[in-house]
XYZ file of C-alpha atoms in Angstrom:
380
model
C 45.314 -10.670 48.193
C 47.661 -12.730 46.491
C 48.517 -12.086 42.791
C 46.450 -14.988 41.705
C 43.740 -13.644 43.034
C 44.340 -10.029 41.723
C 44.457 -11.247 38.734
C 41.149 -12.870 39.036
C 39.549 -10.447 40.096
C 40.233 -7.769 37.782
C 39.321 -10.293 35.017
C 35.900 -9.927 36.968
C 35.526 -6.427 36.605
C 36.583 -6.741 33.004
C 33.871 -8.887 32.106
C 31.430 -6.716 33.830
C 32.168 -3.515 32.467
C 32.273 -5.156 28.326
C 29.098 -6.633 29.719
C 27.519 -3.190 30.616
C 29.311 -1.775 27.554
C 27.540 -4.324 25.024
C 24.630 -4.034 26.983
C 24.469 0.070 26.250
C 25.541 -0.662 22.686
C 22.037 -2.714 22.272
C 20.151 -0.271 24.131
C 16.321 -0.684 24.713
C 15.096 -3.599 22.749
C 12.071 -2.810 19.935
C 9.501 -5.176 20.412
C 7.054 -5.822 17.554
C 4.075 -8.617 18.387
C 1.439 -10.030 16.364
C -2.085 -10.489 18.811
C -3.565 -12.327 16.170
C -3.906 -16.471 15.360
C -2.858 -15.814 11.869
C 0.950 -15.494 10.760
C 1.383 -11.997 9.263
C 4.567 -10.472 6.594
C 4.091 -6.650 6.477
C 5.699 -3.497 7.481
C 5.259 -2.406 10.742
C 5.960 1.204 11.507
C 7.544 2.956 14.197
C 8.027 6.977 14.351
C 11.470 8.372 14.115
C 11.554 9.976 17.494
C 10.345 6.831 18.995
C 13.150 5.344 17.231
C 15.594 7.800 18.404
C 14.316 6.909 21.748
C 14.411 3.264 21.592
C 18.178 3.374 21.287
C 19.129 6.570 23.504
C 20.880 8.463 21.138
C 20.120 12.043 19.556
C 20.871 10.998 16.148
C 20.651 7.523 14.421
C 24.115 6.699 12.771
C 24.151 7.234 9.892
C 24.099 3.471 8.778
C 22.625 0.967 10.638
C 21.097 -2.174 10.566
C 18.177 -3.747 12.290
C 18.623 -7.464 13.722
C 16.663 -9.980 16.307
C 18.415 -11.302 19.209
C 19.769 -14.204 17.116
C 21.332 -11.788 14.536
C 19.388 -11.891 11.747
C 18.771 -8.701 9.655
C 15.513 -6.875 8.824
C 15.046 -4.831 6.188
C 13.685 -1.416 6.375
C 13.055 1.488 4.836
C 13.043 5.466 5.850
C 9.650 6.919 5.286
C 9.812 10.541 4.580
C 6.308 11.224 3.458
C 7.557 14.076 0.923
C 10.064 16.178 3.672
C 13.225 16.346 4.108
C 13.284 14.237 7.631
C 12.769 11.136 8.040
C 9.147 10.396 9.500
C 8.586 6.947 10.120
C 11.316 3.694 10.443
C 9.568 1.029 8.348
C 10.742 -2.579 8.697
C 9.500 -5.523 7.068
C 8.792 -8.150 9.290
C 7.309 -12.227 9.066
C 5.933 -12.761 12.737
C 3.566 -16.045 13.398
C 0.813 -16.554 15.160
C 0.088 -14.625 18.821
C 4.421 -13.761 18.229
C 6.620 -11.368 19.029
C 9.877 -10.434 17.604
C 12.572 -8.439 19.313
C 15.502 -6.174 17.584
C 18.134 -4.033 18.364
C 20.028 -1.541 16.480
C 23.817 -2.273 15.725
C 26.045 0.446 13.613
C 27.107 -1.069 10.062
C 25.924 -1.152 6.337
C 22.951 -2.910 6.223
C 22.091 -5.064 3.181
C 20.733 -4.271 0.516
C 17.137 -3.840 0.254
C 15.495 -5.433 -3.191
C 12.728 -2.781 -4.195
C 9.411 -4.292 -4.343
C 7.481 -0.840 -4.820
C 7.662 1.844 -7.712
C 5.813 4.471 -9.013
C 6.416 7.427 -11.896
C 4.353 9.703 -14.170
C 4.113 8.386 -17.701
C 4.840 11.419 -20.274
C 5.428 9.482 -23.270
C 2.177 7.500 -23.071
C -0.332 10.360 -22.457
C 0.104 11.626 -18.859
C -0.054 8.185 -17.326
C 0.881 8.159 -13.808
C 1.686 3.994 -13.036
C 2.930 2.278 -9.790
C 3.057 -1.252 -8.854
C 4.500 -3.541 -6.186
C 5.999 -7.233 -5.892
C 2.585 -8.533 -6.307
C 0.083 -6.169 -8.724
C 0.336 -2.863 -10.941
C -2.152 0.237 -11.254
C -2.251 3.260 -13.377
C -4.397 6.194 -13.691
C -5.085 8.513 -16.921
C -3.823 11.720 -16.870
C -5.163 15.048 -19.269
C -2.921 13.977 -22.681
C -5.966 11.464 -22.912
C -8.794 13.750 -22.310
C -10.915 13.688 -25.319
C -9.221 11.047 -27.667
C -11.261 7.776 -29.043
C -9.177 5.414 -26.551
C -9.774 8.192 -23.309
C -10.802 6.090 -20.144
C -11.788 7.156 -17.039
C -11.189 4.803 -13.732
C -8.212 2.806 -11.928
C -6.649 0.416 -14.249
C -4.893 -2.749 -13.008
C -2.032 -4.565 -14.907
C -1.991 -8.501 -13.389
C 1.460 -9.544 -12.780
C 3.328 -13.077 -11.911
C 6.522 -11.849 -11.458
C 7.440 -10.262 -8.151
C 9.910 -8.038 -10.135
C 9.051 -4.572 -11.320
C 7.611 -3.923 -14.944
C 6.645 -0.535 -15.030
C 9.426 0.845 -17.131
C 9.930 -2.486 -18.821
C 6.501 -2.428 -19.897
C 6.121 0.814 -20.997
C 9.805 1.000 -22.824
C 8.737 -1.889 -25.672
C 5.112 -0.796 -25.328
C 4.135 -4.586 -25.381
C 2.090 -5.375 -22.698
C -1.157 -6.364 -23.597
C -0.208 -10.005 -24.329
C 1.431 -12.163 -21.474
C 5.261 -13.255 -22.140
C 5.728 -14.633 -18.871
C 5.441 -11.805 -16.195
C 1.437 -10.564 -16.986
C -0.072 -8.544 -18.968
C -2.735 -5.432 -19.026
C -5.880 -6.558 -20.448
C -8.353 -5.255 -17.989
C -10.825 -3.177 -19.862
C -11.439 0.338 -17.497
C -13.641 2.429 -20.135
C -15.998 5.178 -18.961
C -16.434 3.952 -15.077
C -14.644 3.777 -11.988
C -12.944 0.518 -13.173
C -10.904 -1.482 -10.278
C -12.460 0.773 -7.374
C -11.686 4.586 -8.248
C -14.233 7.102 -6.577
C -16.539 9.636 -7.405
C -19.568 11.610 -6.165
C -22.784 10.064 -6.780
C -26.251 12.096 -6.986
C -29.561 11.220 -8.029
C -28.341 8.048 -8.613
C -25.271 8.923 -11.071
C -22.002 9.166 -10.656
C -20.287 12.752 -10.897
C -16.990 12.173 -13.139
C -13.395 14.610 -12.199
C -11.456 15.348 -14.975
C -8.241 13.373 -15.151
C -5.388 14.063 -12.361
C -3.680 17.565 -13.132
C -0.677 17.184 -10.855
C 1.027 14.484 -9.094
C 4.065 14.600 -6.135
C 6.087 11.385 -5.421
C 6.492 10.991 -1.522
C 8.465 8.025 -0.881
C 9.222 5.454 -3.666
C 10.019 2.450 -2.044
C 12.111 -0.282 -1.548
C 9.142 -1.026 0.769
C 6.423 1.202 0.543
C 5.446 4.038 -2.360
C 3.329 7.173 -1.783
C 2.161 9.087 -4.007
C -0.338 12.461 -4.522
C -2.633 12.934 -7.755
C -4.411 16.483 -7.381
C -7.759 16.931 -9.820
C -8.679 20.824 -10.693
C -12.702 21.505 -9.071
C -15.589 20.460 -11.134
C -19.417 20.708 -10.968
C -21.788 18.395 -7.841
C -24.953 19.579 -8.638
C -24.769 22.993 -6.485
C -21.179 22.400 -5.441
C -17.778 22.929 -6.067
C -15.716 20.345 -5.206
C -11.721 19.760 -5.377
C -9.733 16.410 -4.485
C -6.186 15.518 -3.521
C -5.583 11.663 -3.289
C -2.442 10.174 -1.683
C -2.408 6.454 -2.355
C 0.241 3.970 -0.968
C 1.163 0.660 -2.036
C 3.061 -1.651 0.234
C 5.273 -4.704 -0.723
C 3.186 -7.767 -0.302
C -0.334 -6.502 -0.634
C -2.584 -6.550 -2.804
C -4.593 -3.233 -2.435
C -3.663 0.528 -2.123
C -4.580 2.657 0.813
C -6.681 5.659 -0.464
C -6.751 8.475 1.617
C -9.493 11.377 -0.006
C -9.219 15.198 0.674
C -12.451 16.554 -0.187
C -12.936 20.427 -0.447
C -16.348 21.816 -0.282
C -18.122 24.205 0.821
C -21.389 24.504 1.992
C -21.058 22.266 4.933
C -23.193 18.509 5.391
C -21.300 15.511 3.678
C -20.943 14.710 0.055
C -22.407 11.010 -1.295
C -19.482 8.958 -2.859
C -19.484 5.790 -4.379
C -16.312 3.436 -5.159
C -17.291 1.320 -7.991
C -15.888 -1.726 -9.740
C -17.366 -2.209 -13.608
C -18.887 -5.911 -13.771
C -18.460 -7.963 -16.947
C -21.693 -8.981 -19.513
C -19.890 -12.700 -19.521
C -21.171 -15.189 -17.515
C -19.460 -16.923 -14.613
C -18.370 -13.349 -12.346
C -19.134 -13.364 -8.562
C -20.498 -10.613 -6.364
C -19.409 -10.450 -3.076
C -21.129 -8.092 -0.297
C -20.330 -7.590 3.180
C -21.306 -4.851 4.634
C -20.284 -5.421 8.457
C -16.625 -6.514 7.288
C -16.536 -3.321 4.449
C -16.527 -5.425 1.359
C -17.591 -4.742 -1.823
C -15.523 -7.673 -4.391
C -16.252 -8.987 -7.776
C -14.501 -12.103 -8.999
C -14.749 -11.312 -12.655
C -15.778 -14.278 -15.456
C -12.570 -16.061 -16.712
C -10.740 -14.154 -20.013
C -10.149 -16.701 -22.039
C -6.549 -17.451 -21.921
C -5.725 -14.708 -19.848
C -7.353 -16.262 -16.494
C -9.302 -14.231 -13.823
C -8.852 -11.125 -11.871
C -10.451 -10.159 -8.636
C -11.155 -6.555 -7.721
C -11.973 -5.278 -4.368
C -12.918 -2.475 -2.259
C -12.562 -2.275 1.161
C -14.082 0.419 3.590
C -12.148 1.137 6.632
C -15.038 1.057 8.891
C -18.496 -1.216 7.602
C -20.279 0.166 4.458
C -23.623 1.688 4.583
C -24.619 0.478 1.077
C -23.724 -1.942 -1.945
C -25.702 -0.789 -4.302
C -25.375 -1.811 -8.515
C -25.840 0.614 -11.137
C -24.325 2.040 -14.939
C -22.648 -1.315 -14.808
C -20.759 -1.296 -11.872
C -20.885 -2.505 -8.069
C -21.302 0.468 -6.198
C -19.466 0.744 -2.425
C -21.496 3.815 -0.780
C -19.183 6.555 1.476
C -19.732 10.261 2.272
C -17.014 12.699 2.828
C -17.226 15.726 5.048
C -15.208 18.510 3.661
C -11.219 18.650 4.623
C -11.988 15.814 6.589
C -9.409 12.878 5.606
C -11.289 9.520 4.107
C -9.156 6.522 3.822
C -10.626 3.857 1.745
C -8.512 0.419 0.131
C -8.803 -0.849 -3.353
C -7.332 -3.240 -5.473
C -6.853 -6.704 -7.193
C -5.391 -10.297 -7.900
C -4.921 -12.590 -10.410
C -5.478 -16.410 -10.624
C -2.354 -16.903 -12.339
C 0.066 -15.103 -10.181
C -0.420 -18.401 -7.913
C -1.954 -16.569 -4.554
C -5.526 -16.495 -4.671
C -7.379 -19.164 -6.980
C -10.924 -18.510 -6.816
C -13.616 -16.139 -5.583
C -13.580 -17.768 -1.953
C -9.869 -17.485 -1.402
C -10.483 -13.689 -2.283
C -12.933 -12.969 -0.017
C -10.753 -14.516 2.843
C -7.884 -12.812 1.715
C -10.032 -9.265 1.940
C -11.559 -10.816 5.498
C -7.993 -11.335 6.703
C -6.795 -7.776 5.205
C -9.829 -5.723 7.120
C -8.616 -8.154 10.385
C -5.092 -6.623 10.338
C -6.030 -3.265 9.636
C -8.249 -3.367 12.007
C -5.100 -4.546 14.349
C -1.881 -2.894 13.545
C 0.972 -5.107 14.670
C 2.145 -4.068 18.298
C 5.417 -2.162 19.076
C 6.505 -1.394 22.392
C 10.034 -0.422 23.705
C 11.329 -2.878 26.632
């Protein structure tokens, strides 16, 4: 072989072996697809191990970043779920239609991640505990309000226009029950479940808790916030019953996933109703579905304020609407230390995504639809 062709052919082997190199460096591709004929944006979530796997190393570096096979990043988040490992890789992800979307792990500092989800408890205004995301804010009343002439009981909901976050903001000048720009809080909760908060029901009224006693702060975003609220056992008739609720909010959505803990004893199952307090004004929508788990109000217009629309959303069909003490009641029944994952939540007119009571319900049609099918991910 001449020296030509030496030459040649050890540019060959070259090119093969950076080849095989690059191609280790990628590793097995993550492969996220969307089975259904509607585009989706929403985190999909892969466990760490499987991520570990994916890429055939024993440890993720320590920075990485997540990109498709045309380089562009993802963002993500690492779900720890109150430990001190990392449980889940969450990445937020726009796929269309019947899509899929392939990425591969490359070592680096990835960008930065613009939080969209936030929670904290509220000391200074009487035990509050608030979180919120890019698109709606919650809060629930904790025992500093127990007792005093403005005490409330249920889930209140702050309507928002801003995709920024306004906890702090809001609660720092104290100013937030008249709209300079961003939304405001003028949803009125009182003595019921307000925007979909649970309770047990028996002979046809519902059992109040006491207010939260003690909240723990799981993950708090960029993407995704968790959160536990813990309520000290009251009185069911003949029972004693205790409840732990972990509630997360992801970025983009507009409900919270409820998941109930229930302790009981006694055995059987223990009646529960999520309720949603309907307005005296005229001009409010009911919405029941009971196949599809729906249980929606689209409430009168507030004058200047515009509209809200509240929903709750069963994971499987609901047995029961029912309407009573002023509120649309969705019917449930726990079974003790048995976890029961409900949704609830709410959006405004003005924030620009949902306009009317019909949009609502197909936003809450399409919600059930995707929960019902998680985006796909498979390792290839």
């Amino acid at each position: 072989m001449d020296k030509k062709n030496k030459w040649l052919a050890f540019v060959i082997m070259m090119v093969g072996l950076l080849s095989c190199n690059n191609k280790d460096k990628v590793g097995k591709q993550l492969v996220i697809a969307n089975t259904l004929a509607v585009d989706r944006e929403e985190l999909a979530s892969i466990p760490y191990r499987e991520f570990l796997k994916v890429y055939n190393i024993h440890s993720a570096p320590k920075r990485f970043k997540l990109v498709d096979e045309k380089g562009k990043e993802y963002a993500y988040q690492l779900e720890k779920k109150g430990s001190d490992s990392i449980v889940n890789v969450l990445i937020w992800i726009a796929i269309p239609a019947n899509s899929e979307v392939r990425l591969h792990a490359v070592s680096g500092e990835p960008a930065a991640v613009t939080a969209k989800t936030f929670a904290r408890y509220v000391p200074e205004r009487y035990d509050d505990f608030a979180w919120e995301n890019d698109r709606i804010a919650f809060r629930m009343y904790g025992k500093a309000l127990e007792g005093r002439p403005d005490d409330a009981q249920g889930l209140d909901i702050w309507a928002k226009r801003t995709e920024k976050l306004v906890v702090d903001e809001w609660y720092k000048t104290g100013d937030y029950h008249k709209d300079h720009g961003g939304g405001l809080d003028y949803y009125s909760v009182g003595m019921t479940l307000g925007a979909g908060d649970i309770a047990p029901y028996a002979a046809d009224k519902i059992i109040y808790s006491k207010h939260y006693r003690k909240h723990e702060v799981l993950d708090n975003g960029p993407l995704r916030t968790t959160f536990r609220l813990s309520y000290e056992p009251w009185q069911v008739n003949d029972r004693v019953v205790s409840l732990t609720k972990t509630i997360t909010l992801d970025a983009g959505s507009q409900l919270n996933r409820v998941e109930l803990l229930y302790h009981f004893e006694g055995g059987g199952k223990l009646p529960l109703v999520a309720g949603i307090v309907l307005r005296q004004e005229e001009g409010g929508k009911i919405i029941k579905n009971l196949s599809k788990g729906i249980a929606a109000y689209w409430e009168p217009p507030h004058g200047e304020d515009g509209t809200l629309g509240i929903a709750v959303l069963g994971q499987t069909d609901l047995p029961e609407i029912t309407e009573n003490e002023g509120q649309l009641l969705a019917h449930f029944s726990a079974i003790a230390d048995q976890p029961l994952v409900y949704y609830n939540g709410g959006a405004w007119d003005k924030a620009g995504k949902i306009h009317n009571a019909n949009e609502w319900e197909q936003y809450l049609t399409s919600y059930k639809e995707k929960v019902n099918n998680p985006l796909s991910i498979s390792i290839k």
